[in-house]
Amino acid sequence: MCIRDSGRTAFKNDNWYVRNPGYTCGTNSRGLVVVEVKVNRNGNVVSAQINSASSNGLSECMMQKAIAYAKKSRFNYTSAAAQVQTGVIRYRFVAQ
């Protein structure tokens, strides 16, 4: 996860809060899904959308799972942050 130029990290510095849905779409589902996110000062994802140009091997399942997992992600609070920060989460899906 990268919140541009901010140093934002997963909540409590625990990557469990920014989990990867890597094996959730079954056989022949592999590729990279890039999700553009907006995160508020509290560390909550307030918006998530697929960046198709930066992604590869997309399937409907992969896109749905990536958006769902991105929206569940949480980052550390910082009062010095802008009201909303933008960044990307890159999800690597692996075929089972």
Short mmCIF file of N, CA, C and O in Angstrom, two decimals:
data_model
loop_
_atom_site.label_atom_id
_atom_site.label_comp_id
_atom_site.label_asym_id
_atom_site.label_seq_id
_atom_site.Cartn_x
_atom_site.Cartn_y
_atom_site.Cartn_z
N MET A 1 0.85 -1.18 0.00
CA MET A 1 0.00 0.00 0.00
C MET A 1 0.88 1.23 0.00
O MET A 1 1.87 1.29 0.70
N CYS A 2 0.48 2.20 -0.74
CA CYS A 2 1.23 3.44 -0.80
C CYS A 2 0.26 4.61 -0.76
O CYS A 2 -0.57 4.74 -1.63
N ILE A 3 0.33 5.42 0.28
CA ILE A 3 -0.39 6.68 0.31
C ILE A 3 0.66 7.71 -0.06
O ILE A 3 1.64 7.91 0.64
N ARG A 4 0.49 8.33 -1.20
CA ARG A 4 1.52 9.18 -1.81
C ARG A 4 2.13 10.18 -0.84
O ARG A 4 1.42 10.96 -0.21
N ASP A 5 3.45 10.12 -0.72
CA ASP A 5 4.25 11.11 0.02
C ASP A 5 3.76 11.34 1.45
O ASP A 5 3.86 12.44 1.96
N SER A 6 3.24 10.31 2.10
CA SER A 6 2.67 10.57 3.42
C SER A 6 3.28 9.74 4.53
O SER A 6 3.16 10.10 5.69
N GLY A 7 3.87 8.60 4.20
CA GLY A 7 4.38 7.73 5.24
C GLY A 7 3.28 6.98 5.97
O GLY A 7 3.53 6.42 7.03
N ARG A 8 2.06 6.97 5.46
CA ARG A 8 0.96 6.26 6.11
C ARG A 8 1.23 4.77 6.07
O ARG A 8 1.67 4.22 5.06
N THR A 9 0.96 4.09 7.16
CA THR A 9 1.17 2.64 7.26
C THR A 9 -0.13 1.97 7.70
O THR A 9 -1.07 2.63 8.13
N ALA A 10 -0.14 0.65 7.62
CA ALA A 10 -1.30 -0.10 8.07
C ALA A 10 -1.58 0.22 9.54
O ALA A 10 -0.65 0.49 10.33
N PHE A 11 -2.83 0.19 9.93
CA PHE A 11 -3.26 0.46 11.31
C PHE A 11 -2.44 -0.40 12.27
O PHE A 11 -2.24 -1.59 12.04
N LYS A 12 -1.95 0.23 13.32
CA LYS A 12 -1.11 -0.41 14.33
C LYS A 12 0.13 -1.06 13.72
O LYS A 12 0.70 -1.99 14.26
N ASN A 13 0.53 -0.59 12.53
CA ASN A 13 1.66 -1.15 11.79
C ASN A 13 1.52 -2.65 11.58
O ASN A 13 2.50 -3.39 11.52
N ASP A 14 0.28 -3.11 11.45
CA ASP A 14 -0.03 -4.52 11.29
C ASP A 14 -0.68 -4.73 9.92
O ASP A 14 -1.79 -4.27 9.67
N ASN A 15 0.02 -5.44 9.03
CA ASN A 15 -0.48 -5.64 7.67
C ASN A 15 -1.78 -6.42 7.62
O ASN A 15 -2.41 -6.50 6.56
N TRP A 16 -2.23 -6.99 8.73
CA TRP A 16 -3.53 -7.67 8.77
C TRP A 16 -4.63 -6.69 8.37
O TRP A 16 -5.64 -7.09 7.80
N TYR A 17 -4.44 -5.41 8.64
CA TYR A 17 -5.46 -4.40 8.33
C TYR A 17 -5.49 -4.02 6.85
O TYR A 17 -6.38 -3.28 6.43
N VAL A 18 -4.54 -4.51 6.07
CA VAL A 18 -4.53 -4.30 4.62
C VAL A 18 -4.27 -5.67 4.00
O VAL A 18 -3.21 -5.95 3.47
N ARG A 19 -5.26 -6.54 4.11
CA ARG A 19 -5.10 -7.93 3.67
C ARG A 19 -5.22 -8.08 2.16
O ARG A 19 -5.84 -7.27 1.48
N ASN A 20 -4.65 -9.18 1.67
CA ASN A 20 -4.65 -9.49 0.25
C ASN A 20 -5.62 -10.63 -0.03
O ASN A 20 -5.52 -11.68 0.59
N PRO A 21 -6.56 -10.46 -0.96
CA PRO A 21 -7.51 -11.53 -1.29
C PRO A 21 -6.95 -12.53 -2.28
O PRO A 21 -7.68 -13.19 -3.01
N GLY A 22 -5.64 -12.70 -2.34
CA GLY A 22 -4.89 -13.43 -3.36
C GLY A 22 -5.39 -14.75 -3.87
O GLY A 22 -5.21 -15.08 -5.02
N TYR A 23 -6.04 -15.59 -3.04
CA TYR A 23 -6.45 -16.91 -3.50
C TYR A 23 -7.98 -17.05 -3.54
O TYR A 23 -8.49 -18.16 -3.56
N THR A 24 -8.72 -15.98 -3.55
CA THR A 24 -10.17 -16.05 -3.37
C THR A 24 -10.98 -16.20 -4.66
O THR A 24 -12.19 -16.36 -4.58
N CYS A 25 -10.35 -16.18 -5.81
CA CYS A 25 -11.10 -16.25 -7.07
C CYS A 25 -10.90 -17.55 -7.84
O CYS A 25 -11.36 -17.68 -8.97
N GLY A 26 -10.23 -18.53 -7.26
CA GLY A 26 -10.16 -19.86 -7.84
C GLY A 26 -9.19 -20.04 -8.99
O GLY A 26 -8.32 -19.22 -9.26
N THR A 27 -9.41 -21.15 -9.70
CA THR A 27 -8.56 -21.58 -10.80
C THR A 27 -8.50 -20.55 -11.91
O THR A 27 -9.51 -19.94 -12.25
N ASN A 28 -7.33 -20.37 -12.47
CA ASN A 28 -7.09 -19.46 -13.59
C ASN A 28 -7.30 -17.98 -13.27
O ASN A 28 -7.39 -17.17 -14.18
N SER A 29 -7.38 -17.64 -12.01
CA SER A 29 -7.49 -16.22 -11.64
C SER A 29 -6.15 -15.76 -11.12
O SER A 29 -5.80 -16.01 -9.96
N ARG A 30 -5.40 -15.13 -12.00
CA ARG A 30 -4.10 -14.61 -11.56
C ARG A 30 -3.85 -13.29 -12.28
O ARG A 30 -4.27 -13.09 -13.41
N GLY A 31 -3.18 -12.41 -11.57
CA GLY A 31 -2.87 -11.12 -12.13
C GLY A 31 -2.70 -10.08 -11.05
O GLY A 31 -2.70 -10.38 -9.86
N LEU A 32 -2.57 -8.86 -11.48
CA LEU A 32 -2.37 -7.72 -10.58
C LEU A 32 -3.56 -6.78 -10.72
O LEU A 32 -3.92 -6.39 -11.83
N VAL A 33 -4.15 -6.43 -9.59
CA VAL A 33 -5.25 -5.47 -9.58
C VAL A 33 -4.79 -4.26 -8.78
O VAL A 33 -4.41 -4.39 -7.61
N VAL A 34 -4.80 -3.10 -9.41
CA VAL A 34 -4.41 -1.86 -8.75
C VAL A 34 -5.68 -1.08 -8.42
O VAL A 34 -6.50 -0.82 -9.29
N VAL A 35 -5.82 -0.74 -7.13
CA VAL A 35 -6.99 -0.03 -6.65
C VAL A 35 -6.54 1.34 -6.16
O VAL A 35 -5.65 1.44 -5.30
N GLU A 36 -7.14 2.38 -6.70
CA GLU A 36 -6.88 3.74 -6.22
C GLU A 36 -7.82 3.99 -5.05
O GLU A 36 -9.02 3.77 -5.15
N VAL A 37 -7.24 4.43 -3.93
CA VAL A 37 -8.03 4.65 -2.72
C VAL A 37 -7.88 6.09 -2.23
O VAL A 37 -6.88 6.75 -2.51
N LYS A 38 -8.89 6.51 -1.49
CA LYS A 38 -8.83 7.76 -0.75
C LYS A 38 -9.01 7.40 0.71
O LYS A 38 -9.92 6.64 1.06
N VAL A 39 -8.12 7.93 1.56
CA VAL A 39 -8.08 7.61 2.98
C VAL A 39 -8.24 8.90 3.78
O VAL A 39 -7.58 9.90 3.49
N ASN A 40 -9.12 8.88 4.79
CA ASN A 40 -9.29 10.08 5.61
C ASN A 40 -8.26 10.11 6.75
O ASN A 40 -7.47 9.18 6.91
N ARG A 41 -8.27 11.16 7.53
CA ARG A 41 -7.29 11.31 8.62
C ARG A 41 -7.36 10.17 9.62
O ARG A 41 -6.37 9.81 10.25
N ASN A 42 -8.55 9.62 9.82
CA ASN A 42 -8.72 8.53 10.77
C ASN A 42 -8.17 7.21 10.25
O ASN A 42 -8.15 6.22 10.98
N GLY A 43 -7.75 7.18 8.99
CA GLY A 43 -7.19 5.97 8.42
C GLY A 43 -8.18 5.07 7.73
O GLY A 43 -7.85 3.96 7.32
N ASN A 44 -9.43 5.54 7.58
CA ASN A 44 -10.45 4.75 6.92
C ASN A 44 -10.47 5.02 5.42
O ASN A 44 -10.33 6.16 4.99
N VAL A 45 -10.65 3.97 4.63
CA VAL A 45 -10.78 4.11 3.18
C VAL A 45 -12.19 4.63 2.90
O VAL A 45 -13.17 4.00 3.27
N VAL A 46 -12.27 5.78 2.26
CA VAL A 46 -13.57 6.39 1.97
C VAL A 46 -13.97 6.23 0.51
O VAL A 46 -15.11 6.49 0.15
N SER A 47 -13.03 5.79 -0.33
CA SER A 47 -13.31 5.59 -1.75
C SER A 47 -12.31 4.60 -2.32
O SER A 47 -11.14 4.62 -1.94
N ALA A 48 -12.78 3.74 -3.23
CA ALA A 48 -11.89 2.78 -3.88
C ALA A 48 -12.39 2.50 -5.29
O ALA A 48 -13.58 2.30 -5.49
N GLN A 49 -11.47 2.55 -6.26
CA GLN A 49 -11.83 2.22 -7.63
C GLN A 49 -10.65 1.57 -8.35
O GLN A 49 -9.50 1.85 -8.05
N ILE A 50 -10.96 0.70 -9.31
CA ILE A 50 -9.95 -0.04 -10.06
C ILE A 50 -9.24 0.88 -11.05
O ILE A 50 -9.88 1.68 -11.72
N ASN A 51 -7.92 0.76 -11.12
CA ASN A 51 -7.14 1.43 -12.15
C ASN A 51 -6.83 0.37 -13.21
O ASN A 51 -5.85 -0.36 -13.10
N SER A 52 -7.68 0.27 -14.22
CA SER A 52 -7.56 -0.77 -15.25
C SER A 52 -6.26 -0.66 -16.03
O SER A 52 -5.68 -1.67 -16.43
N ALA A 53 -5.79 0.55 -16.28
CA ALA A 53 -4.58 0.75 -17.07
C ALA A 53 -3.34 0.17 -16.39
O ALA A 53 -2.41 -0.28 -17.06
N SER A 54 -3.31 0.15 -15.07
CA SER A 54 -2.16 -0.35 -14.33
C SER A 54 -2.32 -1.81 -13.91
O SER A 54 -1.39 -2.40 -13.38
N SER A 55 -3.49 -2.37 -14.12
CA SER A 55 -3.79 -3.75 -13.73
C SER A 55 -3.58 -4.69 -14.91
O SER A 55 -3.55 -4.25 -16.05
N ASN A 56 -3.47 -6.00 -14.61
CA ASN A 56 -3.40 -6.98 -15.70
C ASN A 56 -4.05 -8.28 -15.27
O ASN A 56 -4.08 -8.61 -14.09
N GLY A 57 -4.60 -9.01 -16.25
CA GLY A 57 -5.25 -10.29 -15.98
C GLY A 57 -6.56 -10.17 -15.24
O GLY A 57 -6.95 -11.07 -14.51
N LEU A 58 -7.26 -9.06 -15.40
CA LEU A 58 -8.47 -8.80 -14.63
C LEU A 58 -9.61 -9.76 -14.95
O LEU A 58 -9.84 -10.11 -16.09
N SER A 59 -10.32 -10.15 -13.90
CA SER A 59 -11.59 -10.86 -14.04
C SER A 59 -12.59 -10.12 -13.16
O SER A 59 -12.20 -9.34 -12.28
N GLU A 60 -13.86 -10.38 -13.38
CA GLU A 60 -14.89 -9.72 -12.58
C GLU A 60 -14.72 -10.06 -11.10
O GLU A 60 -14.83 -9.18 -10.24
N CYS A 61 -14.44 -11.32 -10.79
CA CYS A 61 -14.23 -11.73 -9.40
C CYS A 61 -13.07 -10.96 -8.76
O CYS A 61 -13.18 -10.46 -7.65
N MET A 62 -11.95 -10.88 -9.47
CA MET A 62 -10.77 -10.20 -8.94
C MET A 62 -11.07 -8.73 -8.66
O MET A 62 -10.67 -8.19 -7.63
N MET A 63 -11.78 -8.08 -9.57
CA MET A 63 -12.10 -6.67 -9.37
C MET A 63 -13.02 -6.49 -8.17
O MET A 63 -12.81 -5.59 -7.34
N GLN A 64 -14.04 -7.34 -8.04
CA GLN A 64 -14.97 -7.23 -6.92
C GLN A 64 -14.27 -7.47 -5.59
O GLN A 64 -14.49 -6.73 -4.62
N LYS A 65 -13.43 -8.49 -5.54
CA LYS A 65 -12.70 -8.81 -4.29
C LYS A 65 -11.72 -7.69 -3.94
O LYS A 65 -11.59 -7.31 -2.77
N ALA A 66 -11.02 -7.15 -4.94
CA ALA A 66 -10.05 -6.08 -4.67
C ALA A 66 -10.74 -4.85 -4.10
O ALA A 66 -10.26 -4.26 -3.13
N ILE A 67 -11.87 -4.47 -4.66
CA ILE A 67 -12.62 -3.31 -4.14
C ILE A 67 -13.10 -3.60 -2.72
O ILE A 67 -12.96 -2.76 -1.82
N ALA A 68 -13.66 -4.78 -2.49
CA ALA A 68 -14.17 -5.13 -1.15
C ALA A 68 -13.06 -5.11 -0.11
O ALA A 68 -13.22 -4.56 0.98
N TYR A 69 -11.90 -5.70 -0.43
CA TYR A 69 -10.78 -5.73 0.51
C TYR A 69 -10.19 -4.33 0.72
O TYR A 69 -9.79 -3.98 1.83
N ALA A 70 -10.13 -3.54 -0.33
CA ALA A 70 -9.62 -2.17 -0.19
C ALA A 70 -10.50 -1.37 0.77
O ALA A 70 -10.00 -0.64 1.63
N LYS A 71 -11.81 -1.51 0.64
CA LYS A 71 -12.73 -0.76 1.49
C LYS A 71 -12.66 -1.20 2.95
O LYS A 71 -12.98 -0.43 3.85
N LYS A 72 -12.21 -2.43 3.21
CA LYS A 72 -12.04 -2.92 4.58
C LYS A 72 -10.71 -2.50 5.18
O LYS A 72 -10.50 -2.63 6.39
N SER A 73 -9.78 -2.03 4.37
CA SER A 73 -8.44 -1.67 4.84
C SER A 73 -8.49 -0.50 5.80
O SER A 73 -9.38 0.35 5.72
N ARG A 74 -7.50 -0.45 6.69
CA ARG A 74 -7.43 0.63 7.66
C ARG A 74 -5.98 1.02 7.85
O ARG A 74 -5.09 0.17 7.87
N PHE A 75 -5.76 2.31 8.00
CA PHE A 75 -4.41 2.86 8.13
C PHE A 75 -4.29 3.66 9.42
O PHE A 75 -5.29 4.04 10.03
N ASN A 76 -3.05 3.95 9.81
CA ASN A 76 -2.82 4.71 11.03
C ASN A 76 -3.41 6.11 10.94
O ASN A 76 -3.39 6.74 9.89
N TYR A 77 -3.91 6.57 12.08
CA TYR A 77 -4.42 7.94 12.21
C TYR A 77 -3.24 8.89 12.19
O TYR A 77 -2.18 8.60 12.73
N THR A 78 -3.44 10.05 11.56
CA THR A 78 -2.45 11.11 11.66
C THR A 78 -3.15 12.46 11.53
O THR A 78 -3.84 12.73 10.56
N SER A 79 -2.97 13.28 12.54
CA SER A 79 -3.61 14.60 12.53
C SER A 79 -2.92 15.55 11.55
O SER A 79 -3.51 16.54 11.14
N ALA A 80 -1.68 15.22 11.15
CA ALA A 80 -0.94 16.07 10.22
C ALA A 80 -1.34 15.82 8.76
O ALA A 80 -0.95 16.58 7.88
N ALA A 81 -2.12 14.80 8.53
CA ALA A 81 -2.50 14.45 7.16
C ALA A 81 -3.53 15.41 6.60
O ALA A 81 -4.27 16.05 7.35
N ALA A 82 -3.59 15.46 5.29
CA ALA A 82 -4.66 16.20 4.63
C ALA A 82 -5.99 15.55 5.00
O ALA A 82 -6.02 14.40 5.44
N GLN A 83 -7.08 16.27 4.81
CA GLN A 83 -8.40 15.72 5.13
C GLN A 83 -8.61 14.38 4.43
O GLN A 83 -9.13 13.44 5.01
N VAL A 84 -8.21 14.30 3.17
CA VAL A 84 -8.28 13.06 2.40
C VAL A 84 -6.97 12.90 1.63
O VAL A 84 -6.50 13.85 1.02
N GLN A 85 -6.38 11.71 1.70
CA GLN A 85 -5.16 11.42 0.96
C GLN A 85 -5.46 10.34 -0.07
O GLN A 85 -6.30 9.47 0.16
N THR A 86 -4.76 10.39 -1.18
CA THR A 86 -4.94 9.38 -2.22
C THR A 86 -3.73 8.46 -2.26
O THR A 86 -2.63 8.83 -1.86
N GLY A 87 -3.97 7.26 -2.74
CA GLY A 87 -2.90 6.29 -2.87
C GLY A 87 -3.38 5.08 -3.63
O GLY A 87 -4.47 5.09 -4.20
N VAL A 88 -2.57 4.05 -3.64
CA VAL A 88 -2.94 2.82 -4.34
C VAL A 88 -2.65 1.60 -3.47
O VAL A 88 -1.74 1.63 -2.64
N ILE A 89 -3.46 0.58 -3.67
CA ILE A 89 -3.19 -0.74 -3.10
C ILE A 89 -3.04 -1.67 -4.30
O ILE A 89 -3.88 -1.66 -5.20
N ARG A 90 -1.98 -2.44 -4.30
CA ARG A 90 -1.75 -3.40 -5.38
C ARG A 90 -2.01 -4.81 -4.85
O ARG A 90 -1.34 -5.24 -3.91
N TYR A 91 -2.96 -5.48 -5.45
CA TYR A 91 -3.31 -6.84 -5.05
C TYR A 91 -2.82 -7.83 -6.10
O TYR A 91 -3.17 -7.72 -7.26
N ARG A 92 -2.04 -8.81 -5.67
CA ARG A 92 -1.55 -9.85 -6.55
C ARG A 92 -2.42 -11.09 -6.32
O ARG A 92 -2.46 -11.62 -5.20
N PHE A 93 -3.13 -11.52 -7.35
CA PHE A 93 -3.95 -12.73 -7.27
C PHE A 93 -3.16 -13.89 -7.82
O PHE A 93 -2.44 -13.78 -8.80
N VAL A 94 -3.30 -15.05 -7.15
CA VAL A 94 -2.57 -16.26 -7.52
C VAL A 94 -3.60 -17.36 -7.78
O VAL A 94 -4.49 -17.60 -6.97
N ALA A 95 -3.48 -18.05 -8.93
CA ALA A 95 -4.39 -19.13 -9.27
C ALA A 95 -4.19 -20.30 -8.30
O ALA A 95 -3.07 -20.58 -7.88
N GLN A 96 -5.27 -20.96 -7.98
CA GLN A 96 -5.20 -22.12 -7.08
C GLN A 96 -4.89 -23.38 -7.83
O GLN A 96 -5.21 -23.55 -8.95
#
